Coordinates of C-alpha atoms in Angstrom, one line a residue:
M1 CA 44.6 -65.7 18.0
T2 CA 47.7 -63.7 17.2
K3 CA 48.7 -60.4 18.9
R4 CA 50.5 -58.0 16.8
T5 CA 51.4 -54.5 17.4
G6 CA 49.7 -51.8 15.0
A7 CA 52.2 -51.0 12.3
D8 CA 53.1 -54.8 11.9
A9 CA 49.3 -55.6 11.9
L10 CA 48.6 -53.4 9.0
A11 CA 51.3 -54.2 7.0
G12 CA 50.4 -57.8 7.2
G13 CA 46.8 -57.3 6.7
G14 CA 46.3 -60.0 4.3
D15 CA 47.1 -63.0 6.2
G16 CA 44.6 -62.6 9.1
G17 CA 44.9 -62.3 12.6
T18 CA 43.6 -59.8 15.6
V19 CA 45.6 -57.2 17.5
V20 CA 44.4 -56.8 21.0
S21 CA 44.7 -53.6 23.5
V22 CA 43.9 -54.2 27.0
G23 CA 43.1 -50.9 29.0
D24 CA 42.2 -47.5 27.2
G25 CA 42.1 -48.2 23.5
W26 CA 40.7 -46.3 20.6
E27 CA 37.0 -45.7 21.2
S28 CA 36.5 -47.4 24.7
D29 CA 33.1 -46.6 26.7
D30 CA 33.8 -42.9 26.6
G31 CA 33.9 -42.3 22.8
G32 CA 37.5 -42.9 21.8
G33 CA 40.9 -40.9 21.8
G34 CA 43.6 -41.9 24.1
A35 CA 45.6 -39.8 26.4
R36 CA 47.9 -37.2 24.7
R37 CA 51.0 -38.6 26.6
P38 CA 53.8 -41.2 25.6
E39 CA 52.3 -44.7 26.0
D40 CA 55.6 -46.7 25.6
G41 CA 59.3 -46.1 25.8
A42 CA 59.8 -45.2 22.3
G43 CA 57.0 -42.8 22.7
K44 CA 58.6 -41.2 25.6
G45 CA 61.9 -40.9 23.9
V46 CA 60.3 -39.0 20.9
V47 CA 58.2 -36.8 23.1
A48 CA 61.5 -36.0 25.3
A49 CA 63.4 -35.1 22.0
F50 CA 60.8 -32.9 20.8
G51 CA 60.5 -31.2 24.2
Q52 CA 64.2 -30.5 24.2
T53 CA 64.2 -28.9 20.8
L54 CA 61.3 -26.9 21.4
K55 CA 63.0 -25.4 24.7
T56 CA 66.2 -24.9 22.9
L57 CA 64.6 -22.9 20.1
R58 CA 62.4 -21.2 22.8
L59 CA 65.7 -19.9 24.7
R60 CA 67.4 -19.1 21.3
E61 CA 64.6 -16.7 20.6
G62 CA 65.2 -15.2 24.2
L63 CA 61.4 -15.9 25.3
D64 CA 60.6 -17.2 28.6
R65 CA 57.8 -19.8 29.2
A66 CA 54.9 -17.2 30.0
E67 CA 55.4 -15.1 26.9
F68 CA 56.1 -17.9 24.6
G69 CA 52.8 -19.5 26.1
S70 CA 50.9 -16.4 25.5
R71 CA 51.9 -16.3 21.7
I72 CA 50.7 -20.0 21.2
G73 CA 47.8 -19.9 23.5
Y74 CA 49.1 -21.8 26.5
S75 CA 50.1 -20.9 30.3
A76 CA 53.8 -21.3 31.2
A77 CA 53.0 -24.4 33.0
T78 CA 51.7 -26.1 30.0
V79 CA 54.9 -25.0 28.0
A80 CA 56.8 -26.4 30.6
S81 CA 54.9 -29.7 30.4
F82 CA 55.4 -29.9 26.6
E83 CA 59.4 -29.4 27.1
Q84 CA 59.6 -31.8 29.8
G85 CA 57.6 -34.6 27.6
R86 CA 55.0 -34.7 30.1
R87 CA 52.1 -33.7 27.6
I88 CA 52.0 -33.9 24.1
P89 CA 51.0 -30.7 21.9
S90 CA 48.6 -31.2 19.0
P91 CA 49.9 -30.7 15.3
R92 CA 48.2 -27.4 15.1
T93 CA 50.2 -26.3 18.4
I94 CA 53.5 -27.5 16.9
E95 CA 52.8 -25.4 13.6
R96 CA 52.0 -22.6 15.6
A97 CA 55.3 -22.9 17.8
D98 CA 57.3 -23.3 14.8
E99 CA 55.8 -19.9 13.2
V100 CA 56.4 -18.1 16.6
L101 CA 60.1 -19.5 16.9
G102 CA 61.0 -19.0 13.4
A103 CA 61.9 -22.8 13.3
D104 CA 61.7 -23.0 9.5
G105 CA 59.9 -26.2 9.7
L106 CA 62.2 -27.8 12.3
L107 CA 59.4 -28.5 14.7
C108 CA 57.0 -29.5 12.1
V109 CA 58.8 -32.5 11.0
W110 CA 58.2 -34.1 14.5
K111 CA 54.3 -33.9 14.0
E112 CA 53.6 -37.2 13.0
E113 CA 56.1 -38.9 15.3
V114 CA 55.0 -36.8 18.2
E115 CA 51.2 -37.8 17.4
R116 CA 51.8 -41.4 17.2
A117 CA 53.7 -41.3 20.7
Q118 CA 50.2 -40.3 22.3
Y119 CA 48.6 -43.7 21.5
P120 CA 49.4 -47.1 22.7
V121 CA 51.5 -49.1 20.1
F122 CA 48.3 -51.0 19.1
F123 CA 46.4 -47.8 18.2
Q124 CA 49.1 -46.1 16.3
G125 CA 48.2 -48.5 13.3
M126 CA 44.7 -47.4 13.8
A127 CA 45.3 -43.8 14.0
T128 CA 47.2 -44.1 10.8
L129 CA 44.2 -46.0 9.4
E130 CA 41.8 -43.1 10.3
K131 CA 44.1 -40.6 8.3
E132 CA 44.2 -43.0 5.4
A133 CA 40.5 -44.1 5.4
V134 CA 38.4 -43.4 2.3
E135 CA 35.4 -45.0 4.1
L136 CA 34.8 -45.1 7.7
L137 CA 31.6 -46.9 9.0
A138 CA 30.6 -46.7 12.8
Y139 CA 27.9 -48.1 14.9
D140 CA 27.4 -46.7 18.2
T141 CA 24.8 -47.8 21.1
L142 CA 25.9 -45.9 24.4
V143 CA 27.5 -42.5 23.4
V144 CA 27.7 -40.4 20.5
K145 CA 30.7 -41.3 18.2
G146 CA 33.9 -39.7 19.6
L147 CA 34.5 -38.3 16.1
L148 CA 31.2 -36.3 16.3
Q149 CA 31.2 -35.2 19.9
T150 CA 31.4 -31.7 20.9
E151 CA 34.0 -30.6 23.7
E152 CA 31.5 -30.1 26.1
Y153 CA 29.9 -33.5 25.4
M154 CA 33.5 -35.1 25.6
R155 CA 34.2 -33.6 29.0
A156 CA 30.9 -35.0 30.3
V157 CA 31.5 -38.1 29.2
L158 CA 35.1 -38.4 30.4
A159 CA 34.0 -37.2 33.9
M160 CA 31.8 -40.1 34.3
R161 CA 34.7 -42.7 34.1
R162 CA 35.2 -44.8 37.1
P163 CA 37.9 -44.9 38.4
P164 CA 37.9 -40.9 37.7
L165 CA 40.2 -39.5 35.4
D166 CA 42.8 -36.7 36.7
Q167 CA 42.7 -33.3 35.4
E168 CA 45.4 -33.4 33.3
T169 CA 44.6 -36.6 31.6
T170 CA 41.3 -35.3 30.8
E171 CA 42.6 -32.3 29.0
Q172 CA 45.0 -34.5 27.1
R173 CA 42.2 -37.0 25.9
V174 CA 39.9 -34.0 24.9
T175 CA 42.8 -32.5 22.9
A176 CA 43.5 -35.6 21.2
R177 CA 39.8 -36.5 20.3
L178 CA 39.4 -32.8 18.7
A179 CA 42.6 -33.1 16.8
R180 CA 40.9 -36.5 15.2
Q181 CA 38.1 -34.6 14.0
D182 CA 40.3 -33.3 11.0
I183 CA 39.0 -36.1 9.1
F184 CA 35.8 -34.0 8.2
D185 CA 37.8 -31.5 6.4
R186 CA 40.5 -33.4 4.8
T187 CA 40.8 -33.4 1.0
P188 CA 39.9 -35.6 -0.8
S189 CA 36.9 -36.2 1.7
P190 CA 36.4 -39.7 3.1
L191 CA 32.9 -41.2 3.1
L192 CA 31.6 -41.2 6.6
S193 CA 28.6 -43.1 7.8
F194 CA 27.5 -42.9 11.5
I195 CA 24.6 -45.1 12.9
M196 CA 23.6 -44.6 16.6
D197 CA 20.6 -45.9 18.6
E198 CA 18.2 -43.4 18.9
S199 CA 18.4 -43.6 22.9
V200 CA 21.8 -41.9 22.5
L201 CA 19.8 -38.8 21.7
R202 CA 17.8 -38.7 24.9
R203 CA 20.8 -39.5 27.2
P204 CA 21.3 -36.0 28.9
Y205 CA 25.0 -36.6 29.8
G206 CA 26.5 -33.3 31.3
G207 CA 23.1 -31.7 31.6
T208 CA 20.5 -30.4 28.9
D209 CA 22.6 -27.6 27.8
V210 CA 25.2 -30.2 26.9
L211 CA 22.8 -32.3 25.1
R212 CA 21.4 -29.5 23.1
G213 CA 24.9 -28.4 21.8
Q214 CA 25.7 -31.8 20.9
L215 CA 22.3 -32.3 19.0
E216 CA 23.0 -29.0 17.2
Y217 CA 26.3 -30.2 16.2
L218 CA 25.0 -33.6 14.8
L219 CA 22.5 -31.6 12.5
L220 CA 25.2 -29.6 11.3
A221 CA 27.6 -32.5 10.7
G222 CA 24.5 -34.5 9.0
Q223 CA 24.6 -31.7 6.3
R224 CA 28.1 -32.2 5.0
R225 CA 28.1 -34.3 1.8
N226 CA 30.4 -36.8 2.8
V227 CA 28.6 -37.7 6.1
E228 CA 25.7 -39.8 6.6
I229 CA 24.0 -40.0 10.1
Q230 CA 21.4 -42.6 10.8
L231 CA 19.4 -43.7 13.8
M232 CA 18.3 -47.3 15.0
P233 CA 14.9 -46.5 16.2
V234 CA 14.1 -47.9 19.8
G235 CA 11.0 -49.6 18.3
A236 CA 13.0 -51.6 15.8
E237 CA 12.2 -55.4 16.0
D238 CA 15.2 -56.3 13.6
N239 CA 18.7 -55.0 14.5
A240 CA 21.7 -56.8 13.2
G241 CA 23.9 -54.8 15.5
V242 CA 22.7 -56.4 18.8
N243 CA 26.2 -57.9 19.6
G244 CA 27.4 -54.3 20.3
P245 CA 29.5 -51.5 18.5
F246 CA 32.0 -51.6 15.8
T247 CA 33.8 -49.4 13.4
V248 CA 34.9 -50.7 9.7
V249 CA 37.6 -48.8 8.0
T250 CA 38.5 -49.2 4.3
R251 CA 42.0 -47.9 3.4
K252 CA 43.1 -46.2 -0.2
D253 CA 44.3 -49.8 -1.3
G254 CA 40.8 -51.4 -0.6
K255 CA 41.7 -53.2 2.3
R256 CA 39.5 -53.2 5.2
F257 CA 39.8 -53.5 8.9
V258 CA 37.1 -53.9 11.9
Y259 CA 37.6 -52.4 15.4
A260 CA 35.4 -53.4 18.3
E261 CA 35.8 -52.7 22.2
A262 CA 33.8 -53.8 25.1
Q263 CA 35.1 -52.6 28.7
G264 CA 38.3 -51.5 27.9
I265 CA 39.4 -54.7 25.8
G266 CA 39.7 -53.6 22.2
S267 CA 40.4 -55.8 19.3
L268 CA 41.7 -54.6 15.7
Q269 CA 40.6 -57.5 13.2
T270 CA 43.0 -57.6 10.1
D271 CA 41.7 -60.8 8.9
P272 CA 39.9 -60.1 5.3
E273 CA 37.4 -62.5 6.0
Q274 CA 36.3 -60.9 9.3
A275 CA 36.5 -57.2 7.9
T276 CA 34.2 -58.3 4.9
L277 CA 31.7 -59.6 7.3
A278 CA 31.6 -56.8 9.4
H279 CA 31.2 -54.7 6.3
A280 CA 28.4 -56.5 5.1
R281 CA 26.8 -56.6 8.7
Y282 CA 26.8 -52.5 8.8
G283 CA 25.1 -52.6 5.5
I284 CA 22.4 -55.0 6.9
I285 CA 22.3 -52.5 10.0
R286 CA 22.2 -49.3 7.5
S287 CA 19.1 -51.0 6.0
Q288 CA 17.3 -51.4 8.9
A289 CA 17.9 -48.0 10.5
L290 CA 16.1 -44.7 9.7
S291 CA 17.1 -42.9 6.5
P292 CA 19.6 -39.8 7.0
R293 CA 16.8 -37.5 6.3
E294 CA 14.4 -39.4 8.7
S295 CA 17.1 -39.5 11.2
L296 CA 17.9 -35.7 11.1
E297 CA 14.3 -34.9 11.5
I298 CA 14.1 -37.0 14.9
I299 CA 17.3 -35.2 16.0
E300 CA 15.6 -32.0 15.1
G301 CA 12.5 -32.9 17.1
V302 CA 14.4 -34.1 20.1
L303 CA 16.2 -30.8 20.2
G304 CA 13.2 -29.0 19.8
S305 CA 11.9 -30.7 22.8
L306 CA 14.6 -29.7 25.3

């Protein structure tokens, strides 16, 4: 097994290999999204430099943190954490800050670097893949996929982590995960397929109200022309996904990558053969699952019973 960092692995995706991340990875048991904090030395440097630039521009405009924060929708304490490199703003927040401070794009040029800094080195490559994907296929068994989670569901699942996450980390992860959902509105639209075990619909994480909101969101997402949501029925006698959840991403150049994780240890397969086999396995799972129409009808039925 060869260990490589995200960027190197993707660049050399044709020669096989596996990238392993120990600890908090992409999806993890909570449905994905790393903390919005720098994960390595280089990332910390980027975030610190961005924060200093933000502070310099704010002072140039004669704004204190409270006034600036009110204009971009954050508290003075959060603005301080941005400027001190302790918290990473979302791309939309950077755009808003650039506009409020009249920076003429000076802050916006940092968006990609700052966004990458929130992830472990391994996931920086995967985050790039997600943005470049023309097709994303995901099979999940315990929770709704992170890309399909409502904010309330995210918070409920994150609250169940053991050891517990502190409040700042929770907020950072929610922000990061919500930002990743821009994939649904991208142009051109990627093809997105999600298959989940039917039992996921009946797990009331966070309570009935949270589950109700999540099911309503799934129904709306399933109506998008580029999104298919399917259920693997609990009564299925055949399921090619018994080895657990995984995600297959196809890039614009046709190369495929497969990600899987268990107990916080994640692997990104760059071996073309393994990615091809995972893609084929997903096709079998898709044929064994209920159709998108049948699946939405079941989701609607579960929602009506709450």
